[in-house]
N, CA and C atoms as an extended XYZ file, in Angstrom:
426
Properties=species:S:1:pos:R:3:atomname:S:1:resname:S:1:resid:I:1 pbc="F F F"
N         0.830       48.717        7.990 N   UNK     1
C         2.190       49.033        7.625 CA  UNK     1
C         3.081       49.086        8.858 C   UNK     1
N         2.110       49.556       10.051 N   UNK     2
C         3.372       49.437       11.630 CA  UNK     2
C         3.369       48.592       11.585 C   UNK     2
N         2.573       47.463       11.320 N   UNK     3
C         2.823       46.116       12.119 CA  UNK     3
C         3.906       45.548       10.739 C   UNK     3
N         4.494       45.903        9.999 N   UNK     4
C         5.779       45.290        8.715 CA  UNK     4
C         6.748       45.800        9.543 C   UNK     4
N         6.994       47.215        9.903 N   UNK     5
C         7.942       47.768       10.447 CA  UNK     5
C         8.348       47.224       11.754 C   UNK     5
N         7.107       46.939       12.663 N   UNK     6
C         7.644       46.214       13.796 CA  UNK     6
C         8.097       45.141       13.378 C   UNK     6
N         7.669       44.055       12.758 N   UNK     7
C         8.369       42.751       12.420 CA  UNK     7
C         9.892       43.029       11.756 C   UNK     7
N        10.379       43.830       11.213 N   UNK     8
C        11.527       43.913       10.386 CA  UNK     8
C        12.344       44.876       11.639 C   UNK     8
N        11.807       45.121       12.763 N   UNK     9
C        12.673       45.820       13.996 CA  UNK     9
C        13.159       44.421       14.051 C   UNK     9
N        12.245       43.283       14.733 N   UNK    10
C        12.277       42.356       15.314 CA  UNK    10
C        13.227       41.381       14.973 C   UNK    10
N        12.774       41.380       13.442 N   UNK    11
C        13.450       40.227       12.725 CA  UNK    11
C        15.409       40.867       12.511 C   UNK    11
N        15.247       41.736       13.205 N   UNK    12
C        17.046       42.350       12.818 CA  UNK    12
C        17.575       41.753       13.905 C   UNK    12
N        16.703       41.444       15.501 N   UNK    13
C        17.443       41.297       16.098 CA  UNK    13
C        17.103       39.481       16.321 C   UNK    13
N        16.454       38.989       15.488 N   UNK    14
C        16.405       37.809       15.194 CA  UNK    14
C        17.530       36.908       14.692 C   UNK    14
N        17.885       38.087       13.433 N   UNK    15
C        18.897       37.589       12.533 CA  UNK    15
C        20.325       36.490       13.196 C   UNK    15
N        20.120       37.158       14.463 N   UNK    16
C        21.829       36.105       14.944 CA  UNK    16
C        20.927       34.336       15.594 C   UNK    16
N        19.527       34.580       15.695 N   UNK    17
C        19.399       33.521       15.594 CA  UNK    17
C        18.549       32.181       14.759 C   UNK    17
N        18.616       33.019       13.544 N   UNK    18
C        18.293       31.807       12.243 CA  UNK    18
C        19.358       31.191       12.346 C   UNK    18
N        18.544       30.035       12.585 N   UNK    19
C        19.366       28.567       11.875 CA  UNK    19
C        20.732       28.972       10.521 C   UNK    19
N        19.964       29.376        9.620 N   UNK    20
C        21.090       29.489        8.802 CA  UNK    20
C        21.846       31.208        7.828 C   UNK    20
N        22.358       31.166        7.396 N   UNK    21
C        22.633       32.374        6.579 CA  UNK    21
C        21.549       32.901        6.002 C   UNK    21
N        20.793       34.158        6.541 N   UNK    22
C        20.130       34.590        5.615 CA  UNK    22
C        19.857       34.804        3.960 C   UNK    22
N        20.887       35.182        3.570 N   UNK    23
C        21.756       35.908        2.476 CA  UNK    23
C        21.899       34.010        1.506 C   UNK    23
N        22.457       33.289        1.756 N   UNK    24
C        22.277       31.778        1.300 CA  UNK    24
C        20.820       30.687        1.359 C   UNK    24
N        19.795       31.485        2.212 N   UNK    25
C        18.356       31.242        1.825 CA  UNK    25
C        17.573       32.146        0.967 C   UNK    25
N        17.880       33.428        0.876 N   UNK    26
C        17.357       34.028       -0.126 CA  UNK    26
C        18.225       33.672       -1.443 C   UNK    26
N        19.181       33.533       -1.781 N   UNK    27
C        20.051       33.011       -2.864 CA  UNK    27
C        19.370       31.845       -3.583 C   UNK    27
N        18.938       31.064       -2.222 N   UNK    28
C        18.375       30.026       -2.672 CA  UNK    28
C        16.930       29.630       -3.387 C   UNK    28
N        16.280       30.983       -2.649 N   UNK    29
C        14.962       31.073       -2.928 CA  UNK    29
C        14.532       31.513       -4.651 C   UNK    29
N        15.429       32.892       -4.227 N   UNK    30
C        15.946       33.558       -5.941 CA  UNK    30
C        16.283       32.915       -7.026 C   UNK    30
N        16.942       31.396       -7.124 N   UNK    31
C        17.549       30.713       -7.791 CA  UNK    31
C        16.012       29.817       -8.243 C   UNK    31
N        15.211       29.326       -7.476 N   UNK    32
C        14.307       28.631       -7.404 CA  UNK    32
C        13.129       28.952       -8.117 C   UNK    32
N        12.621       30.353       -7.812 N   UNK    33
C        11.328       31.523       -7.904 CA  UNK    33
C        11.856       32.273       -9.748 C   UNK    33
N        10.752       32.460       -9.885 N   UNK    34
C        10.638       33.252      -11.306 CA  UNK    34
C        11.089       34.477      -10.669 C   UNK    34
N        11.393       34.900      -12.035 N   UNK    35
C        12.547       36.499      -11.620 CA  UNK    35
C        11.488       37.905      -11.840 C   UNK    35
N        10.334       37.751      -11.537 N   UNK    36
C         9.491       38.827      -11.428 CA  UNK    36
C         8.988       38.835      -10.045 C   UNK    36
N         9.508       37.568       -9.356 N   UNK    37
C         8.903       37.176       -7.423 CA  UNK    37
C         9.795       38.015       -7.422 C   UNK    37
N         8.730       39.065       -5.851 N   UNK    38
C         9.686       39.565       -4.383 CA  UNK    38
C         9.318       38.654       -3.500 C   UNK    38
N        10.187       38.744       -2.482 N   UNK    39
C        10.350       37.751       -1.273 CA  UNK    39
C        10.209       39.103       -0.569 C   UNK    39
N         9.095       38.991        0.130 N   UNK    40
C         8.974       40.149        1.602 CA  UNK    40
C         9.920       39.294        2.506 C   UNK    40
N        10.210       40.155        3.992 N   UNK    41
C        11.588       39.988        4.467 CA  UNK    41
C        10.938       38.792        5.758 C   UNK    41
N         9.416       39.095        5.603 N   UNK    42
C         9.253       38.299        6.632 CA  UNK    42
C         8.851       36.723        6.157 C   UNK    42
N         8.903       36.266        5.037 N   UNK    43
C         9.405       35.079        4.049 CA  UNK    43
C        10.533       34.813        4.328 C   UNK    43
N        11.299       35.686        4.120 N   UNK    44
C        12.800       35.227        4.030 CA  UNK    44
C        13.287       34.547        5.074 C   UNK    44
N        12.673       35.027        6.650 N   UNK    45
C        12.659       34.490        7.361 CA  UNK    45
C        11.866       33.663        7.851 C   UNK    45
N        10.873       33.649        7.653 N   UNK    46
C        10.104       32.575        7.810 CA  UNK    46
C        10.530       30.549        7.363 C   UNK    46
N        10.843       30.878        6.106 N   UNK    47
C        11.726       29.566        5.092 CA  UNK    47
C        12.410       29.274        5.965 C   UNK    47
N        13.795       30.649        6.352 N   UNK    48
C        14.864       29.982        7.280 CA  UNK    48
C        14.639       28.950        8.989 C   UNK    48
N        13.810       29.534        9.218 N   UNK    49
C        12.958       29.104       10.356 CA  UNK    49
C        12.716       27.476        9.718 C   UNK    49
N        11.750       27.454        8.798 N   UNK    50
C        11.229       26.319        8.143 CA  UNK    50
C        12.576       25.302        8.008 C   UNK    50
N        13.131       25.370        7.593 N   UNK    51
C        14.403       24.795        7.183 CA  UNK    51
C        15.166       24.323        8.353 C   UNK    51
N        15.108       25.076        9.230 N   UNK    52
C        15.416       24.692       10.812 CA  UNK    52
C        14.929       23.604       11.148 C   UNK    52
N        13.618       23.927       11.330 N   UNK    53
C        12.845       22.863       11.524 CA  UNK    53
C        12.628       21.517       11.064 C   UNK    53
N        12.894       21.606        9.613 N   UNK    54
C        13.211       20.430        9.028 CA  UNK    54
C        14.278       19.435        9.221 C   UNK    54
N        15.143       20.400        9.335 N   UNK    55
C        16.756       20.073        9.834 CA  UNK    55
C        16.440       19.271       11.470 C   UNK    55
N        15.859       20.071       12.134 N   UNK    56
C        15.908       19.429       13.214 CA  UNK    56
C        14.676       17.724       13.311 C   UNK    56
N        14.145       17.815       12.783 N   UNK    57
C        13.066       16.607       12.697 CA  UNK    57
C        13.554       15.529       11.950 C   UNK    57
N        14.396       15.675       10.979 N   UNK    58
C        15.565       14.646       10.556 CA  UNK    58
C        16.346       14.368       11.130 C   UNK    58
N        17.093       14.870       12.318 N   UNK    59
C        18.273       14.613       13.263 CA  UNK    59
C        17.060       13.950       14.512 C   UNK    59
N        15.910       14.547       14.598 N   UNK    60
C        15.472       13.551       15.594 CA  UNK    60
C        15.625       11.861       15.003 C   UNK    60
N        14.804       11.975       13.675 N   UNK    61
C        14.279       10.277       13.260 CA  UNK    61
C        16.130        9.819       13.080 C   UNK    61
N        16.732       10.601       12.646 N   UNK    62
C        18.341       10.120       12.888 CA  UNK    62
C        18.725        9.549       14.027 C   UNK    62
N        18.292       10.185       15.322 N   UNK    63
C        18.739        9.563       16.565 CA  UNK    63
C        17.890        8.384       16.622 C   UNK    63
N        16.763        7.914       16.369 N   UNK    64
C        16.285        6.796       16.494 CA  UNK    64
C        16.921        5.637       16.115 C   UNK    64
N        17.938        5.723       15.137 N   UNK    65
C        18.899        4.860       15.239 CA  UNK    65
C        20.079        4.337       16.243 C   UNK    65
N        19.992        2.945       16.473 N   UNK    66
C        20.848        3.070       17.853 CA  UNK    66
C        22.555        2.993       17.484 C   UNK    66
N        22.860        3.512       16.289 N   UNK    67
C        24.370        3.314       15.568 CA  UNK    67
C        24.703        5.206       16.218 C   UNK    67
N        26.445        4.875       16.547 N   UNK    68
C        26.800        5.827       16.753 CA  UNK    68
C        27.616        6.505       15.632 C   UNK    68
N        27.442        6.062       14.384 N   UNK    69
C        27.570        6.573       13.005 CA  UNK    69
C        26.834        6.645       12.286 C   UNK    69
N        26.586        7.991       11.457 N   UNK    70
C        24.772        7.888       10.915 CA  UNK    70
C        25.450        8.097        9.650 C   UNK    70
N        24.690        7.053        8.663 N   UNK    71
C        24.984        6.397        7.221 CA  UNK    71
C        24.378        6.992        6.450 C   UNK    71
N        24.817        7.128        5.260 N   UNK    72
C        23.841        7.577        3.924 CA  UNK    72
C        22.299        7.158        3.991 C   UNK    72
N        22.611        6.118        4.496 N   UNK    73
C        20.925        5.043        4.155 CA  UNK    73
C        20.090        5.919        5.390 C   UNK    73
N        20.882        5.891        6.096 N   UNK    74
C        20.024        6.410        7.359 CA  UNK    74
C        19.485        7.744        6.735 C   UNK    74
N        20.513        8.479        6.584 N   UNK    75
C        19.729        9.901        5.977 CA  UNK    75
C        18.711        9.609        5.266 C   UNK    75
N        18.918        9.045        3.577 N   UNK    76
C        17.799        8.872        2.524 CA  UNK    76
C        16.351        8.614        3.717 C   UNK    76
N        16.278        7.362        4.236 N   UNK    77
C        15.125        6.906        4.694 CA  UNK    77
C        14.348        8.308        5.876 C   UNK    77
N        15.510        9.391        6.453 N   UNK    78
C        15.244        9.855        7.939 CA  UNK    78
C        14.215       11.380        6.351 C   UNK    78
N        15.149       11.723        5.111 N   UNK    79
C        14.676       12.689        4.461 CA  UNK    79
C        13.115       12.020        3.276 C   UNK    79
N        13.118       11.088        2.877 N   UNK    80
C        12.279       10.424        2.467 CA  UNK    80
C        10.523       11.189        2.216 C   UNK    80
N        10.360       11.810        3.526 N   UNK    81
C         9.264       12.180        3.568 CA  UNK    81
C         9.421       13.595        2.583 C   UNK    81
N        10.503       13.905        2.770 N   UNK    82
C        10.484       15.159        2.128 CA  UNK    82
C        10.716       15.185        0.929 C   UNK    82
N        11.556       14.779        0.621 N   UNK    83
C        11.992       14.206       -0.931 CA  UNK    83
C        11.158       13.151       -2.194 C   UNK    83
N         9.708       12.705       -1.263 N   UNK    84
C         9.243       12.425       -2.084 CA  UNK    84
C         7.445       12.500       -2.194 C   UNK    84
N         7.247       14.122       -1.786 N   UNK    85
C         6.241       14.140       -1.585 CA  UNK    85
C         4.887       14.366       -2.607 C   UNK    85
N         5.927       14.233       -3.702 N   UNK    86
C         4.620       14.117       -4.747 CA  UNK    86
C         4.699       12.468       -5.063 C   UNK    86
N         5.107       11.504       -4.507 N   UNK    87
C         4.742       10.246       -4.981 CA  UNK    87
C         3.764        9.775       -3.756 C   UNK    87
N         4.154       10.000       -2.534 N   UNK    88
C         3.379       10.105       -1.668 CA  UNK    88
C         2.047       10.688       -1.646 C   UNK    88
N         2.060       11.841       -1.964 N   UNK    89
C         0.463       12.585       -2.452 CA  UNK    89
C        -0.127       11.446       -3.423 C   UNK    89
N         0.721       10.934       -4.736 N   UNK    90
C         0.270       10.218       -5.663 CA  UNK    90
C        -0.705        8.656       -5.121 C   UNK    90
N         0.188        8.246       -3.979 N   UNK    91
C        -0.214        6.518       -3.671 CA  UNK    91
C        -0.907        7.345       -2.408 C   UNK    91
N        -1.324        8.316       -1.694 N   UNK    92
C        -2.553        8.806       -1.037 CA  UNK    92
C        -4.072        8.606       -1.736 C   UNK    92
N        -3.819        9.371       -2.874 N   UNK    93
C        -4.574        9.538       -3.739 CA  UNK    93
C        -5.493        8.102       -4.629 C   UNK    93
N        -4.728        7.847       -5.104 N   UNK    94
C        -4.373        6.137       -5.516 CA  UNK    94
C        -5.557        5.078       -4.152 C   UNK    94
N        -4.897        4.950       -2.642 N   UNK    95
C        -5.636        4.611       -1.920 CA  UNK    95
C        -6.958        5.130       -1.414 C   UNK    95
N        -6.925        6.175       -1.702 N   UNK    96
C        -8.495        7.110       -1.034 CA  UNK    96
C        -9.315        6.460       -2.754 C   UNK    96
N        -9.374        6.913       -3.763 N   UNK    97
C       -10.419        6.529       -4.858 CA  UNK    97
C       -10.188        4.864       -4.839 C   UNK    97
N        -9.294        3.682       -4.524 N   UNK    98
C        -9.570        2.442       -4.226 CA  UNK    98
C       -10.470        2.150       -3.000 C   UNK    98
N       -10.765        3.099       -1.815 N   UNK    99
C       -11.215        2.978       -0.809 CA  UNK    99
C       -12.781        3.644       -1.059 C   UNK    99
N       -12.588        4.261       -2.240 N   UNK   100
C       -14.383        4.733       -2.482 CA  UNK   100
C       -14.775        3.554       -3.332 C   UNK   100
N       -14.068        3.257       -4.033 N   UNK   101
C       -14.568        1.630       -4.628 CA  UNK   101
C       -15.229        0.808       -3.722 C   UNK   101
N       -14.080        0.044       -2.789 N   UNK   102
C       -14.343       -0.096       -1.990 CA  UNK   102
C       -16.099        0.153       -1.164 C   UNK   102
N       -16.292        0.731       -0.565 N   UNK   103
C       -17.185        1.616       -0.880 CA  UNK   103
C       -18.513        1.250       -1.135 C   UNK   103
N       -18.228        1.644       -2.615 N   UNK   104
C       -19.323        1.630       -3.370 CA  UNK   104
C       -19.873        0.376       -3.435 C   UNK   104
N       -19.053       -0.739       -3.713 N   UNK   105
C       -19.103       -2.588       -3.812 CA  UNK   105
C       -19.841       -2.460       -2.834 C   UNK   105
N       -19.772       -2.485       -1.459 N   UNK   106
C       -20.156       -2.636        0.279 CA  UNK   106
C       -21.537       -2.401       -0.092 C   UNK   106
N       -21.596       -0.921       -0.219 N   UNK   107
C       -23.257       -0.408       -0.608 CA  UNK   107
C       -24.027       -1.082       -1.447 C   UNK   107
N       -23.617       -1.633       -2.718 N   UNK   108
C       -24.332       -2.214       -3.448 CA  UNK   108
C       -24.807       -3.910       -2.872 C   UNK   108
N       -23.409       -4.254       -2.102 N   UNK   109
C       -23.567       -5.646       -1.594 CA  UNK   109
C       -24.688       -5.391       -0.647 C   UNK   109
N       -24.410       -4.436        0.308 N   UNK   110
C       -25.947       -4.666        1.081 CA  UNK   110
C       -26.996       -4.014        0.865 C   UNK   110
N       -27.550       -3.083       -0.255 N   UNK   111
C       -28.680       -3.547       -1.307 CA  UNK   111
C       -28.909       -4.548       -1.609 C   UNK   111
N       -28.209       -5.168       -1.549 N   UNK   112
C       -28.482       -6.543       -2.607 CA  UNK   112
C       -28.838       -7.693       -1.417 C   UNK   112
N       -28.087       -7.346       -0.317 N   UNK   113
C       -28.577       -8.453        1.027 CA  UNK   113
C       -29.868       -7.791        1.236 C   UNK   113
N       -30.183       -6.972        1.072 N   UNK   114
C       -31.416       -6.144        1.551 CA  UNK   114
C       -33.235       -6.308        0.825 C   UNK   114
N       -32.332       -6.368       -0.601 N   UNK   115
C       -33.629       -7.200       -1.503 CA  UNK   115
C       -33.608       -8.350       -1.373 C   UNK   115
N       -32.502       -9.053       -1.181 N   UNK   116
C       -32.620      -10.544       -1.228 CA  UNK   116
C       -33.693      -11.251        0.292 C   UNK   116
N       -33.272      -10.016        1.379 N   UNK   117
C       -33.695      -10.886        2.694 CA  UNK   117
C       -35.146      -10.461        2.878 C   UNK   117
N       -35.440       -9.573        1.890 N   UNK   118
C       -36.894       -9.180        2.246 CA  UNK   118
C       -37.971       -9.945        0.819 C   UNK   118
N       -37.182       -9.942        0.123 N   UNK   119
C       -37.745      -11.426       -0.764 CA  UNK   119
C       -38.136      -12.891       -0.190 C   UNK   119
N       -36.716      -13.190        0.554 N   UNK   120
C       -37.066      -14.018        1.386 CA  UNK   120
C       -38.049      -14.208        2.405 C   UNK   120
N       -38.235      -13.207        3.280 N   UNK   121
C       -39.152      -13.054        4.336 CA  UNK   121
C       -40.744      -13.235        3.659 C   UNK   121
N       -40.768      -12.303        2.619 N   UNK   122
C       -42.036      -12.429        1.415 CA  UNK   122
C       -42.196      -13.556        1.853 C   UNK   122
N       -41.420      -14.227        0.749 N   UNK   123
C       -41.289      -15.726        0.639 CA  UNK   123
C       -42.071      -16.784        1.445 C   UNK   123
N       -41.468      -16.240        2.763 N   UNK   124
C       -41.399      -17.711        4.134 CA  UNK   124
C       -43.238      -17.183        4.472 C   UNK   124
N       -43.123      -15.931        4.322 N   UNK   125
C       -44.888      -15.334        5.061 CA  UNK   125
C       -45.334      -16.146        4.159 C   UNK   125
N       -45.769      -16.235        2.063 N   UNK   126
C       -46.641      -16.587        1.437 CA  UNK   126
C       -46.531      -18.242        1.866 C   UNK   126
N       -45.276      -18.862        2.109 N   UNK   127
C       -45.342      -20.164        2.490 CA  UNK   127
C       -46.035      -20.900        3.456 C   UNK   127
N       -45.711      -19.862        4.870 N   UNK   128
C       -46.395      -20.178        5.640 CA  UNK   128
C       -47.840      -20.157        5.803 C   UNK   128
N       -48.182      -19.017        4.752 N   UNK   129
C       -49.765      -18.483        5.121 CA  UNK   129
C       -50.434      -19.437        3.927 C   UNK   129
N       -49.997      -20.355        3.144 N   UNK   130
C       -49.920      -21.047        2.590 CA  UNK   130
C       -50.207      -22.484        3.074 C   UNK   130
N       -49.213      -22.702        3.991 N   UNK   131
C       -49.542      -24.595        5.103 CA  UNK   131
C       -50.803      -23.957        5.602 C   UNK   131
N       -50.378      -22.985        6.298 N   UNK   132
C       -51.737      -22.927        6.803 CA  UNK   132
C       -53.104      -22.971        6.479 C   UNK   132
N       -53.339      -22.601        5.107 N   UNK   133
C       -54.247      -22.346        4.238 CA  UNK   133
C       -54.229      -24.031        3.910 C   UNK   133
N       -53.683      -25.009        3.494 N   UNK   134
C       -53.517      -25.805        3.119 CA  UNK   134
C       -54.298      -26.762        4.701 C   UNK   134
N       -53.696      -26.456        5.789 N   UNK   135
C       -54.432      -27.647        6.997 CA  UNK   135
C       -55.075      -27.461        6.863 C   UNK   135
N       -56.048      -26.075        6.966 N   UNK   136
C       -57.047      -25.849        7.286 CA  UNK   136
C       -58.382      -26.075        6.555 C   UNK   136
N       -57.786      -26.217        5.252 N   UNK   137
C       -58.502      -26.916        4.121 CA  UNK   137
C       -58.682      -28.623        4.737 C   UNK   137
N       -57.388      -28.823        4.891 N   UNK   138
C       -57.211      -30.465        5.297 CA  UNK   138
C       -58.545      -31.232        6.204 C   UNK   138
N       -58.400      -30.448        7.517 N   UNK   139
C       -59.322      -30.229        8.318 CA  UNK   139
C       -60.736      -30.221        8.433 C   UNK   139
N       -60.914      -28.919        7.339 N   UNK   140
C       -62.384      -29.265        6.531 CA  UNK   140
C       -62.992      -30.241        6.222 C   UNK   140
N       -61.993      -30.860        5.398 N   UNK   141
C       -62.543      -32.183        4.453 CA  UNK   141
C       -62.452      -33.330        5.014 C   UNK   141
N       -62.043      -33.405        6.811 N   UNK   142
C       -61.732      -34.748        6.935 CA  UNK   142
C       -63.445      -34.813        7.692 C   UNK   142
């Protein structure tokens, strides 16, 4: 319980430097969350922090553009990751069970090189042990 109280000393004198309005991230959170959620205070700040951060990692991939006017398009593509992370999870997903296919084919293909080359080898031994069996007969009889 000291260690809540120290964080909520801390986080007061934090407050002037969140990124954004406290009071307009919890609004936001509240609006979002079922109305039986509490938000402990060190959430509240935590998000705002988060949100910072986000903010700032989009203005980086923003500067990667060499235009000294940053466009709608630019945004969509710079927020993208964020905005569409359940289709992304989806075609993750999608590629990992095509890649156990994948996979599985490989394994079966080299089983299958595996009976085939030791069939073969069979094969070439009974053949050979075979001529041989065959001169040596030859030999005999001449």
């Amino acid at each position: 319980m000291a260690e809540e109280e120290n964080f909520e000393e801390i986080v007061e004198e934090d407050d002037e430097k969140l990124p954004f309005a406290k009071a307009e991230v919890v609004r936001l959170m509240k609006e979002n969350l079922d109305d039986d959620k509490m938000i402990r205070e060190r959430v509240k700040v935590e998000m705002n922090i988060f949100l910072g951060e986000v903010l700032k990692n989009v203005c980086k991939q923003l500067n990667e553009y060499p235009y000294t006017t940053i466009e709608y398009e630019m945004l969509k593509e710079s927020i993208y990751p964020y905005t569409n992370i359940e289709r992304i999870n989806q075609e993750k997903e999608r590629i990992l069970l095509h890649l156990e296919a994948i996979k599985a084919d490989c394994n079966a293909l080299a089983m299958d090189v595996q009976r085939t080359l030791k069939l073969k080898d069979v094969a070439e031994e009974d053949t050979f042990a075979s001529f041989s069996i065959n001169e040596e007969d030859e030999d005999e009889e001449e």
